[in-house]
Each structure stands twice: as structure tokens, then as C-alpha cells.
Amino acid sequence: MPGIVIVGAQWGDEGKGKVVDLLAEQADAVVRFQGGNNAGHTIVRDGEEFKFHLIPSGILYPDKLCMIGNGVVLDPRILLDEIDGLKRRGIDVSNLRISANAHLIMPYHVLLDTAGEVRLGKLSVGTTRRGIGPCYADKALRLGIRVQDLLDEKILRKKIMAALAFKQQALRELSVQRRKLRKEAGEGAREGADPSVAAAPDPRLDLHSLTEEFAGYGHRLEPHIADTARLCWEALDGGHTVIFEGAQATLLDLDHGTYPFVTSSNPIAGAATVGAGIGPADIDQVWGVAKAYATRVGAGPFPTELEDEAGRHMLERGHEYGTTTGRERRCGWMDLVALRYAVRLNRMDALTITKLDVLSGLDPLLVAVRYRSREGAIFDQFPYHQSILHSVEPEYEELAGFDLDLSECRSEADLPAQARAYLDFIADFAGVPVRLVGVGPGRDQVVWVGQSAD
Ligand code: GDP
């Protein structure tokens, strides 16, 4: 199976990093195809924890090509920090390749992200304020700056100059609006506190400083810059296995997720073609990763959200705090209506269910099998209408819980009957087999169901 796509099946943080890490063992290359440093993967190897924001999880294998595809937007400072951090821990990063066509997150994107969220107030999307949305917006506006531009200072300067004029104006407008809002709210307009209206030239908005800073990043990143699409073709055509790693998840997809509470790219499997530069027929398998329950970070509809003891159990036992932001994640029961939608949308071949161990001690276990609207209408399918989704109540099936600590389980037979019944229910409802189950954060804390990945 040369091309395997791994996608998040819920709202993100499902443990894709660990699954990629495991499957990468049998692969030759790993490519990330979208998102920016708003994603966070945590991998525990031999008791040592690694957190990745940009670099694909495959970097821990020195013999695998590890690529950042053209569909990713990257902040070079963050990337270099990540590279330096790995080097300090003795990890060889010479196999890292960065697409020359990937877009760069510039400091003004970060400023715009923050200013935009502040302006939206209660309507804010809950972005991580890392400039990812504004960077993708510039890509579509043809104002973006790409990794390859770092290699020619003259071009870099010209492109920054073209973009800056628009950004300075946008930031000025946003800060005027903000001051107006503050005034209306009776707050003093604190001029100096706002970086976008500061009197002295801000290096984040200054052509000379930006060009110099980014040309410097170019020098450091040059050995890694490559035509990653071609590298994918060479691997696939040579019969090698390539893993396409999605960040975020299906329900955060820009087109198919709970818009506008979504990410600014497409994390679904189909996007691997665009974000890595391959054809649909290069994809042989799609694996979805879902938690045994559900979590969501930031704003947006979440029908099975819990604000009770069971929710606190998931939060605490599951350590549901963001890898990148440290934010507390919202927790809830497994939503099978949403999962079945994700399975079809990605045309998944298999599911991985992570964090089954976290459910130990909860009884009964609830799974949402349909929604009911305020007016009493029943939804067996994920509703496309946001107003409906915002107000639906889930209807649950109650399944028996289990008390056993699953962390030492390594085979299906080790799992209690209730846990197996829980997994069977999910697989039947979703219509795809569960192939891998997570029973702890460690890479050995898994149970393969049926045959293994090869
Ligand atoms: P990703 O972005 O989808 O890779 O997810 P994160 O890395 O943000 O979150 C997953 C977290 O769950 C990490 O801290 C993992 O170490 C941890 N994790 C992954 N699989 C399991 C599992 O089966 N059980 C438990 N208890 N933790 C897990």
C-alpha cells in the first residue's frame, strides 16, 4: 500500500501524531499536507515526550524522508526553533524537506490574526492567533510569500513590499475600529498598547527589518528546501510507502466542517492531493483517527459536550489540554453521527480509536446515535445547517462501561468484553473496521485489531 492518508476524524487532537509515528515505522516517507503551527502532536518514545507543531512526526526515524508539503503554511522562526530543539536532543533532522511552494507566515499575519479576533469579539472563531488564517488568505489573494522566495533577497524584498502596503492599511483600519469600540465601551484608548498603531516603526511591519530577518531564515533553511511533490512521486513510483499526515481534523475542515468555527485549510483526505502534489489514485488507504470520546478546542457547535463529572473525568484522565496553546479542551461523549459523516467524507478504510483507557471507570458509556432538533425533528445524518447543529440535542445509546486499567492491554483478548463491545458498536455504526486501539500515550500502548498495518 504505497499511499496512506491519516486524518483526524473529529475536532482534532485525536492522537494522530502517535498513529503516524507507529505507521511510519513501515513507511519510507511522511508528508504533512496542510495546516500550520497551530497543530500539535505529542509523541512519547521510551518515556521521552516530543511535541511537534510543524515537523511531521516521522522525523524521529533517521532513515525516513520527512516532508512539509506545499499545502502547509509555515512560520520560519517556529520551524527553526523546532529544528534546533530536536538537534539539541540528538535527533538528526537532515532528512527534513520543505516544499519550495509552501507559504510563509509573516509577522504581520500574526498581528492581523489577533486584531481580527479582537474585532470579532464574541463572534471570534477562537483561532490560535498564529497568523495561519491571514497567511492562507494571502495565498488566495496572490499576495503570499513562499519558501522559495527566501532564496533570492531581491525577490523577497519586492514581495514583502507589495504585501506590506495592504497589511499596514488593514491594521490601521482595524485599530481605528478597535479604538472606536473601546471609546463606545467607555474605556480609554490606550494608544501605545496596540502594536499596530505604535509611533516608532515596528520591525514586524518594516520592509528593511523583515527582508533582513527572512533572508537570514532562508540561509538556514536552504539545505532543506526541495521539490517535495517530485520526491513523493519518486517514492510512490518506486513502490515505496508514503504517509500523508493531516493536521487538525475533518470537522474543522474549511469546506466541510462547522464553518466558520473551522481551520483555514482542508484537513480531509482529498486535500492530500493538493497539499502534497499527488493524484487521487496515489492514495491507497485512508485511516481515520478518533478518540474513544470527543473533544473540541475553541468555539463552535459540539452536540455531545459535557459539563458534568463525566466531562471532568475525560479532561483530567485524558490530560485534555492543547499541545500548542495549553487551552483546556471541551470534552464530551463519542458522537457517532459526526463520526459516520467523517468516515464517508474521507472514504476511510479503517479507524484508529485512541484513548480508550481514559474511559475506564465511567459507566455507562454513552454514544450519540442521532440528533433531535428543538422542533423535534430527528437527524440521522450530520446536518449541513449550522443553526440546526448549534441547537440539536444528541440521543444516546447506553453501553456498558469497564473498570479495568487498560494500559497494560496489548491484544484484543486482554481487553474487557465491555471495551470490545464498545469498539464493535463504533465500527458497526461507522461502517469501517477499527484496526488499532490506543490504551495509553506510549507508542507500545496499542492493541492491533485483526491484522497489523502491513
Ligand atoms: P494529535 O494532534 O492528533 O496528534 O493529538 P495530540 O498529540 O494533541 O493529543 C493526543 C494526546 O493524547 C497526546 O498527549 C498523546 O500522547 C496522547 N495519547 C495518544 N494516544 C493515547 C492513548 O491511547 N491513550 C492515552 N491516555 N493518551 C494517548
Coordinates of C-alpha atoms and ligand atoms in Angstrom, one line a residue:
M1 CA 0.0 0.0 0.0
P2 CA 2.2 2.9 -1.1
G3 CA 0.0 5.9 -0.3
I4 CA -1.7 6.1 3.1
V5 CA -3.5 9.2 4.3
I6 CA -4.0 9.7 8.0
V7 CA -6.7 12.2 9.0
G8 CA -8.4 13.3 12.2
A9 CA -12.0 12.1 12.3
Q10 CA -13.3 14.5 14.9
W11 CA -12.3 18.0 16.0
G12 CA -8.6 17.4 16.3
D13 CA -6.1 16.2 19.0
E14 CA -7.2 12.6 18.4
G15 CA -3.6 11.4 18.7
K16 CA -2.8 11.4 15.0
G17 CA 0.9 12.0 15.9
K18 CA 1.2 8.7 17.6
V19 CA -0.6 6.8 14.9
V20 CA 1.6 8.4 12.2
D21 CA 4.6 7.6 14.3
L22 CA 3.5 3.9 14.5
L23 CA 2.7 3.5 10.9
A24 CA 5.8 5.4 9.8
E25 CA 7.8 2.5 11.0
Q26 CA 6.8 0.7 7.9
A27 CA 6.9 3.6 5.6
D28 CA 9.6 5.3 3.6
A29 CA 8.4 8.9 3.8
V30 CA 6.0 11.1 5.8
V31 CA 4.5 14.3 4.4
R32 CA 2.4 16.9 6.1
F33 CA -0.1 18.3 3.6
Q34 CA -1.9 21.3 5.3
G35 CA -2.2 23.5 8.3
G36 CA 0.5 25.5 10.2
N37 CA 2.0 25.6 13.6
N38 CA -1.5 25.6 15.1
A39 CA -1.3 21.8 15.1
G40 CA 0.4 20.0 17.9
H41 CA 1.4 16.4 18.1
T42 CA 2.7 14.8 21.2
I43 CA 4.6 11.5 20.9
V44 CA 6.0 9.6 23.8
R45 CA 9.0 7.4 22.9
D46 CA 10.7 5.4 25.5
G47 CA 9.2 7.6 28.2
E48 CA 10.5 10.7 26.5
E49 CA 8.0 13.3 25.3
F50 CA 8.3 15.0 21.9
K51 CA 6.0 17.9 20.9
F52 CA 5.8 18.8 17.2
H53 CA 4.0 21.8 15.8
L54 CA 5.2 21.8 12.2
I55 CA 7.6 19.0 11.6
P56 CA 5.9 15.7 10.7
S57 CA 6.1 13.1 13.4
G58 CA 8.2 10.8 11.1
I59 CA 11.3 12.9 12.0
L60 CA 12.1 10.5 14.8
Y61 CA 13.2 8.0 12.2
P62 CA 16.5 9.0 10.8
D63 CA 16.0 6.8 7.7
K64 CA 12.7 8.3 6.5
L65 CA 12.1 11.3 4.4
C66 CA 10.1 13.7 6.3
M67 CA 8.4 16.4 4.3
I68 CA 6.5 19.6 4.8
G69 CA 4.2 19.8 1.7
N70 CA 3.2 22.8 -0.3
G71 CA -0.2 22.9 1.4
V72 CA 1.4 23.8 4.7
V73 CA 1.9 27.4 5.9
L74 CA 5.0 27.8 8.0
D75 CA 6.4 30.3 10.3
P76 CA 10.2 30.0 9.7
R77 CA 11.1 31.1 13.3
I78 CA 8.9 28.4 14.8
L79 CA 10.3 25.8 12.3
L80 CA 13.9 26.8 13.1
D81 CA 13.1 26.6 16.8
E82 CA 11.7 23.2 16.3
I83 CA 14.7 22.1 14.3
D84 CA 17.1 23.4 16.9
G85 CA 15.2 21.8 19.7
L86 CA 15.3 18.4 18.0
K87 CA 19.1 18.8 17.3
R88 CA 19.7 19.6 21.0
R89 CA 18.0 16.3 21.8
G90 CA 20.3 14.5 19.4
I91 CA 17.7 13.9 16.7
D92 CA 19.1 14.0 13.2
V93 CA 17.0 16.4 11.0
S94 CA 19.0 16.0 7.8
N95 CA 16.0 14.1 6.2
L96 CA 13.7 17.0 6.6
R97 CA 12.5 18.5 3.3
I98 CA 10.4 21.6 2.9
S99 CA 8.3 22.4 -0.1
A100 CA 9.6 25.4 -2.0
N101 CA 6.0 26.2 -2.7
A102 CA 4.8 26.3 0.9
H103 CA 3.7 29.7 2.1
L104 CA 5.3 31.7 4.8
I105 CA 3.6 33.1 7.9
M106 CA 4.8 36.6 8.2
P107 CA 4.8 38.7 11.4
Y108 CA 2.0 40.9 10.0
H109 CA -0.1 37.8 9.6
V110 CA 0.1 37.2 13.4
L111 CA -0.8 40.8 14.0
L112 CA -3.8 40.6 11.7
D113 CA -4.9 37.3 13.2
T114 CA -5.0 38.9 16.7
A115 CA -6.5 42.1 15.5
G116 CA -9.2 40.3 13.6
E117 CA -10.2 38.1 16.5
V118 CA -10.3 41.0 18.9
R119 CA -12.5 42.9 16.5
L120 CA -14.9 39.9 16.2
G121 CA -15.3 39.9 20.0
K122 CA -17.9 37.4 21.0
L123 CA -18.1 36.2 17.4
S124 CA -14.4 35.3 17.3
V125 CA -13.6 31.9 15.9
G126 CA -11.1 31.0 18.7
T127 CA -8.1 30.9 16.4
T128 CA -4.7 30.2 17.9
R129 CA -3.7 33.7 16.7
R130 CA -0.6 32.4 15.0
G131 CA -1.3 34.1 11.7
I132 CA -2.4 31.0 9.9
G133 CA -5.8 32.2 8.6
P134 CA -4.3 35.5 7.2
C135 CA -1.5 33.6 5.6
Y136 CA -3.9 31.3 3.7
A137 CA -6.0 34.4 2.8
D138 CA -2.9 36.0 1.3
K139 CA -2.2 32.8 -0.6
A140 CA -5.6 33.0 -2.2
L141 CA -5.1 36.8 -2.8
R142 CA -1.8 36.0 -4.6
L143 CA -0.1 38.2 -2.0
G144 CA 1.7 35.3 -0.3
I145 CA 5.4 34.9 0.1
R146 CA 6.7 31.4 -0.5
V147 CA 9.6 29.4 0.9
Q148 CA 11.4 29.7 -2.4
D149 CA 11.3 33.5 -2.2
L150 CA 13.6 33.3 0.8
L151 CA 16.4 32.2 -1.5
D152 CA 16.5 35.5 -3.5
E153 CA 16.7 38.6 -1.4
K154 CA 15.7 40.9 -4.3
I155 CA 12.5 39.0 -4.9
L156 CA 11.9 38.6 -1.2
R157 CA 12.1 42.4 -0.7
K158 CA 9.7 43.1 -3.7
K159 CA 7.1 40.6 -2.4
I160 CA 7.3 41.9 1.1
M161 CA 6.9 45.5 -0.2
A162 CA 3.8 44.5 -2.2
A163 CA 2.2 42.8 0.7
L164 CA 3.1 45.4 3.3
A165 CA 1.1 48.2 1.8
F166 CA -2.1 46.2 2.2
K167 CA -1.2 45.0 5.6
Q168 CA -0.4 48.4 7.1
Q169 CA -3.7 49.7 5.8
A170 CA -5.7 46.8 7.1
L171 CA -4.0 47.0 10.5
R172 CA -4.7 50.8 10.6
E173 CA -8.3 50.2 9.9
L174 CA -8.7 47.5 12.4
S175 CA -7.0 49.6 15.1
V176 CA -9.2 52.6 14.3
Q177 CA -12.3 50.3 14.7
R178 CA -10.9 49.0 17.9
R179 CA -10.4 52.4 19.4
K180 CA -13.9 53.4 18.4
L181 CA -15.3 50.3 20.1
R182 CA -13.2 51.0 23.3
K183 CA -14.5 54.5 23.3
E184 CA -18.0 53.4 23.0
A185 CA -17.5 51.0 25.8
G186 CA -16.2 53.8 27.9
E187 CA -12.6 52.5 28.0
G188 CA -9.6 54.8 27.5
A189 CA -8.0 54.4 24.1
R190 CA -4.5 53.2 25.1
E191 CA -2.5 54.1 22.0
G192 CA 0.8 52.7 23.0
A193 CA -0.5 49.3 23.9
D194 CA -1.5 48.5 20.4
P195 CA 1.4 47.4 18.3
S196 CA -0.4 48.2 15.0
V197 CA -0.6 51.9 15.9
A198 CA 2.7 52.3 17.7
A199 CA 4.5 55.5 16.7
A200 CA 8.0 54.0 16.2
P201 CA 8.5 51.8 13.2
D202 CA 7.5 48.3 14.2
P203 CA 10.1 45.7 12.9
R204 CA 7.1 43.4 12.1
L205 CA 5.9 46.0 9.6
D206 CA 9.2 47.4 8.4
L207 CA 10.4 46.4 4.9
H208 CA 14.1 46.5 5.7
S209 CA 13.9 44.6 9.0
L210 CA 11.6 42.0 7.5
T211 CA 13.7 41.4 4.5
E212 CA 16.9 41.0 6.5
E213 CA 15.2 38.7 9.0
F214 CA 13.6 36.5 6.5
A215 CA 16.7 36.3 4.2
G216 CA 18.5 35.0 7.3
Y217 CA 15.9 32.3 7.7
G218 CA 16.4 31.4 4.1
H219 CA 20.1 30.8 4.6
R220 CA 19.4 28.4 7.4
L221 CA 16.6 26.6 5.8
E222 CA 18.2 26.3 2.3
P223 CA 19.6 22.7 2.8
H224 CA 16.0 21.5 3.5
I225 CA 14.2 23.3 0.6
A226 CA 13.1 20.9 -2.1
D227 CA 10.5 20.0 -4.7
T228 CA 8.6 17.8 -2.3
A229 CA 5.9 16.8 -4.8
R230 CA 8.6 15.2 -7.0
L231 CA 10.1 13.4 -4.0
C232 CA 6.6 12.0 -3.3
W233 CA 6.3 10.8 -7.0
E234 CA 9.7 9.2 -6.9
A235 CA 8.9 7.3 -3.7
L236 CA 5.4 6.2 -4.9
D237 CA 6.6 5.3 -8.4
G238 CA 9.3 3.3 -6.8
G239 CA 6.8 1.2 -4.8
H240 CA 7.7 2.8 -1.5
T241 CA 5.2 3.7 1.2
V242 CA 4.4 7.3 1.8
I243 CA 2.2 8.5 4.7
F244 CA 0.3 11.7 4.2
E245 CA -0.3 13.3 7.5
G246 CA -3.2 15.6 8.1
A247 CA -3.3 18.2 10.8
Q248 CA -6.4 19.3 12.7
A249 CA -9.4 17.2 11.6
T250 CA -12.4 16.6 9.5
L251 CA -15.0 18.6 11.4
L252 CA -12.6 21.6 11.3
D253 CA -12.4 21.4 7.5
L254 CA -12.8 24.8 5.9
D255 CA -15.4 23.5 3.4
H256 CA -17.0 20.5 5.3
G257 CA -16.5 21.4 8.9
T258 CA -18.6 23.6 11.2
Y259 CA -17.9 26.8 9.4
P260 CA -16.9 29.4 10.5
F261 CA -15.6 27.6 13.5
V262 CA -13.1 25.8 11.4
T263 CA -9.5 25.9 10.5
S264 CA -8.4 27.8 7.4
S265 CA -7.3 24.8 5.3
N266 CA -8.7 21.4 4.3
P267 CA -7.7 18.6 6.6
I268 CA -9.7 15.9 4.9
A269 CA -8.1 13.1 2.9
G270 CA -8.9 14.6 -0.5
A271 CA -6.7 17.6 0.4
A272 CA -3.6 15.4 0.5
T273 CA -3.6 15.5 -3.3
V274 CA -3.5 19.3 -3.4
G275 CA -1.3 19.8 -0.4
A276 CA 1.3 17.3 -1.4
G277 CA 1.0 17.4 -5.1
I278 CA -0.1 13.8 -5.9
G279 CA -3.1 12.4 -7.8
P280 CA -6.2 10.8 -6.2
A281 CA -5.1 7.4 -7.5
D282 CA -1.9 7.7 -5.4
I283 CA -3.9 7.2 -2.3
D284 CA -4.4 3.5 -1.5
Q285 CA -5.7 3.8 2.0
V286 CA -7.3 6.3 4.3
W287 CA -7.1 5.9 8.0
G288 CA -9.1 8.0 10.4
V289 CA -8.1 8.7 13.9
A290 CA -10.8 9.2 16.6
K291 CA -10.7 9.4 20.3
A292 CA -13.0 7.0 22.2
Y293 CA -14.8 10.1 23.3
A294 CA -14.9 13.6 21.8
T295 CA -13.0 16.9 22.5
R296 CA -13.0 20.3 20.9
V297 CA -10.8 23.3 21.3
G298 CA -12.2 26.8 20.8
A299 CA -15.6 27.9 19.9
G300 CA -18.3 26.2 17.7
P301 CA -21.0 23.6 17.9
F302 CA -20.3 20.4 19.9
P303 CA -23.6 18.5 20.4
T304 CA -22.2 15.9 22.8
E305 CA -20.4 18.3 25.1
L306 CA -20.5 17.5 28.8
E307 CA -20.3 19.9 31.7
D308 CA -20.6 17.3 34.4
E309 CA -18.5 14.7 36.2
A310 CA -18.0 12.5 33.1
G311 CA -16.6 15.5 31.2
R312 CA -14.2 16.3 34.1
H313 CA -13.2 12.7 34.1
M314 CA -12.3 12.9 30.4
L315 CA -10.5 16.2 30.9
E316 CA -8.4 15.1 33.8
R317 CA -7.8 11.4 32.9
G318 CA -7.2 12.3 29.2
H319 CA -5.0 15.4 30.0
E320 CA -7.1 17.3 27.6
Y321 CA -5.0 20.5 27.4
G322 CA -3.8 21.7 24.0
T323 CA -0.2 20.8 22.9
T324 CA 0.2 24.2 21.3
T325 CA -1.9 26.5 23.4
G326 CA -2.3 24.8 26.7
R327 CA -6.0 25.5 26.5
E328 CA -8.5 23.3 28.3
R329 CA -10.3 21.2 25.7
R330 CA -14.1 20.8 25.8
C331 CA -15.0 17.1 26.4
G332 CA -18.0 15.0 25.5
W333 CA -19.3 11.6 24.6
M334 CA -18.4 9.9 21.3
D335 CA -20.6 11.4 18.6
L336 CA -21.3 8.6 16.1
V337 CA -23.4 10.8 13.8
A338 CA -20.4 13.1 13.3
L339 CA -18.0 10.1 13.0
R340 CA -20.1 8.4 10.3
Y341 CA -20.1 11.7 8.4
A342 CA -16.3 11.8 8.7
V343 CA -15.9 8.2 7.6
R344 CA -17.9 8.9 4.4
L345 CA -16.3 12.3 3.7
N346 CA -12.8 10.9 3.8
R347 CA -13.9 7.5 2.4
M348 CA -12.0 5.9 5.3
D349 CA -10.8 2.3 5.1
A350 CA -10.1 1.9 8.7
L351 CA -10.4 3.7 12.1
T352 CA -8.0 4.0 14.9
I353 CA -9.6 4.6 18.3
T354 CA -7.3 6.3 20.7
K355 CA -7.5 6.9 24.5
L356 CA -9.9 4.0 25.2
D357 CA -8.0 3.8 28.6
V358 CA -9.4 7.2 29.6
L359 CA -13.0 5.8 29.7
S360 CA -12.1 3.2 32.3
G361 CA -14.2 4.0 35.4
L362 CA -17.2 5.5 33.5
D363 CA -20.4 3.5 33.5
P364 CA -22.5 3.6 31.4
L365 CA -20.7 4.8 28.3
L366 CA -22.9 6.9 26.1
V367 CA -22.6 7.3 22.3
A368 CA -24.7 9.7 20.3
V369 CA -26.6 7.9 17.5
R370 CA -28.9 10.6 16.3
Y371 CA -29.8 14.3 17.0
R372 CA -33.1 15.8 17.8
S373 CA -33.8 19.4 16.9
R374 CA -35.7 21.8 19.1
E375 CA -38.8 21.3 17.0
G376 CA -38.5 17.5 17.5
A377 CA -37.1 16.6 14.1
I378 CA -34.7 13.6 14.1
F379 CA -31.4 13.8 12.3
D380 CA -29.7 10.5 11.5
Q381 CA -27.2 12.3 9.3
F382 CA -24.9 15.2 10.2
P383 CA -27.0 18.3 9.4
Y384 CA -25.5 20.7 6.9
H385 CA -27.3 23.7 8.5
Q386 CA -25.3 25.4 11.2
S387 CA -28.3 26.8 13.1
I388 CA -29.6 23.2 13.5
L389 CA -26.3 21.8 14.6
H390 CA -25.9 24.6 17.2
S391 CA -29.2 23.7 18.9
V392 CA -29.6 19.9 18.4
E393 CA -29.7 17.5 21.4
P394 CA -28.0 14.2 20.9
E395 CA -29.8 11.0 21.5
Y396 CA -27.7 8.4 23.1
E397 CA -27.3 4.7 23.2
E398 CA -26.1 3.4 26.5
L399 CA -23.3 0.9 26.5
A400 CA -21.8 -0.9 29.5
G401 CA -18.6 0.6 30.9
F402 CA -15.5 -1.1 32.3
D403 CA -13.3 -0.5 35.3
L404 CA -10.1 -2.3 34.3
D405 CA -7.0 -0.3 33.8
L406 CA -6.3 -0.9 30.0
S407 CA -2.8 0.5 30.0
E408 CA -1.2 -3.0 30.0
C409 CA -3.5 -4.5 27.4
R410 CA -1.7 -5.5 24.2
S411 CA -4.1 -7.8 22.4
E412 CA -7.8 -7.9 21.8
A413 CA -8.1 -10.7 24.3
D414 CA -6.7 -8.5 27.0
L415 CA -9.5 -6.0 26.6
P416 CA -12.6 -6.4 28.8
A417 CA -15.7 -7.6 27.0
Q418 CA -17.4 -4.2 27.5
A419 CA -14.5 -2.4 25.8
R420 CA -14.6 -4.8 22.9
A421 CA -18.4 -4.3 22.6
Y422 CA -17.9 -0.6 22.7
L423 CA -15.4 -0.8 19.8
D424 CA -17.7 -3.2 17.8
F425 CA -20.6 -0.8 18.2
I426 CA -18.5 2.1 16.9
A427 CA -17.2 0.0 13.9
D428 CA -20.7 -1.2 13.0
F429 CA -22.3 2.2 13.2
A430 CA -19.5 3.9 11.3
G431 CA -19.3 1.2 8.7
V432 CA -15.5 0.7 8.8
P433 CA -13.3 -1.6 10.9
V434 CA -11.4 -0.5 13.9
R435 CA -7.9 -1.6 13.2
L436 CA -5.9 0.0 16.0
V437 CA -6.8 1.0 19.6
G438 CA -4.8 3.2 21.9
V439 CA -4.6 2.3 25.6
G440 CA -2.0 4.8 26.8
P441 CA 0.2 7.6 25.4
G442 CA 3.3 5.3 24.9
R443 CA 3.9 4.0 21.4
D444 CA 3.7 0.4 22.7
Q445 CA 0.4 1.1 24.4
V446 CA -1.7 -0.1 21.5
V447 CA -3.8 -3.1 20.5
W448 CA -3.9 -4.1 16.9
V449 CA -7.3 -5.5 15.9
G450 CA -7.4 -8.2 13.3
Q451 CA -4.2 -7.9 11.2
S452 CA -1.4 -5.3 11.6
A453 CA -0.8 -2.5 9.2
D454 CA 1.4 -4.4 6.7
Ligands
GDP1 P1 -2.8 14.9 17.6 O1 -2.6 16.4 17.2 O2 -4.0 14.4 16.9 O3 -1.5 14.1 17.3 O4 -3.1 14.8 19.1 P2 -2.3 15.4 20.4 O5 -0.9 15.0 20.3 O6 -2.6 16.9 20.5 O7 -3.1 14.8 21.6 C1 -3.1 13.5 21.8 C2 -2.6 13.3 23.2 O8 -3.0 12.0 23.7 C3 -1.1 13.2 23.4 O9 -0.7 13.8 24.6 C4 -0.7 11.7 23.3 O10 0.5 11.4 24.0 C5 -1.9 11.2 24.0 N1 -2.4 9.9 23.5 C6 -2.3 9.4 22.3 N2 -2.9 8.2 22.3 C7 -3.3 7.9 23.5 C8 -4.0 6.8 24.1 O11 -4.3 5.8 23.5 N3 -4.2 6.9 25.5 C9 -3.8 8.0 26.2 N4 -4.1 8.0 27.5 N5 -3.2 9.0 25.7 C10 -2.9 9.0 24.4

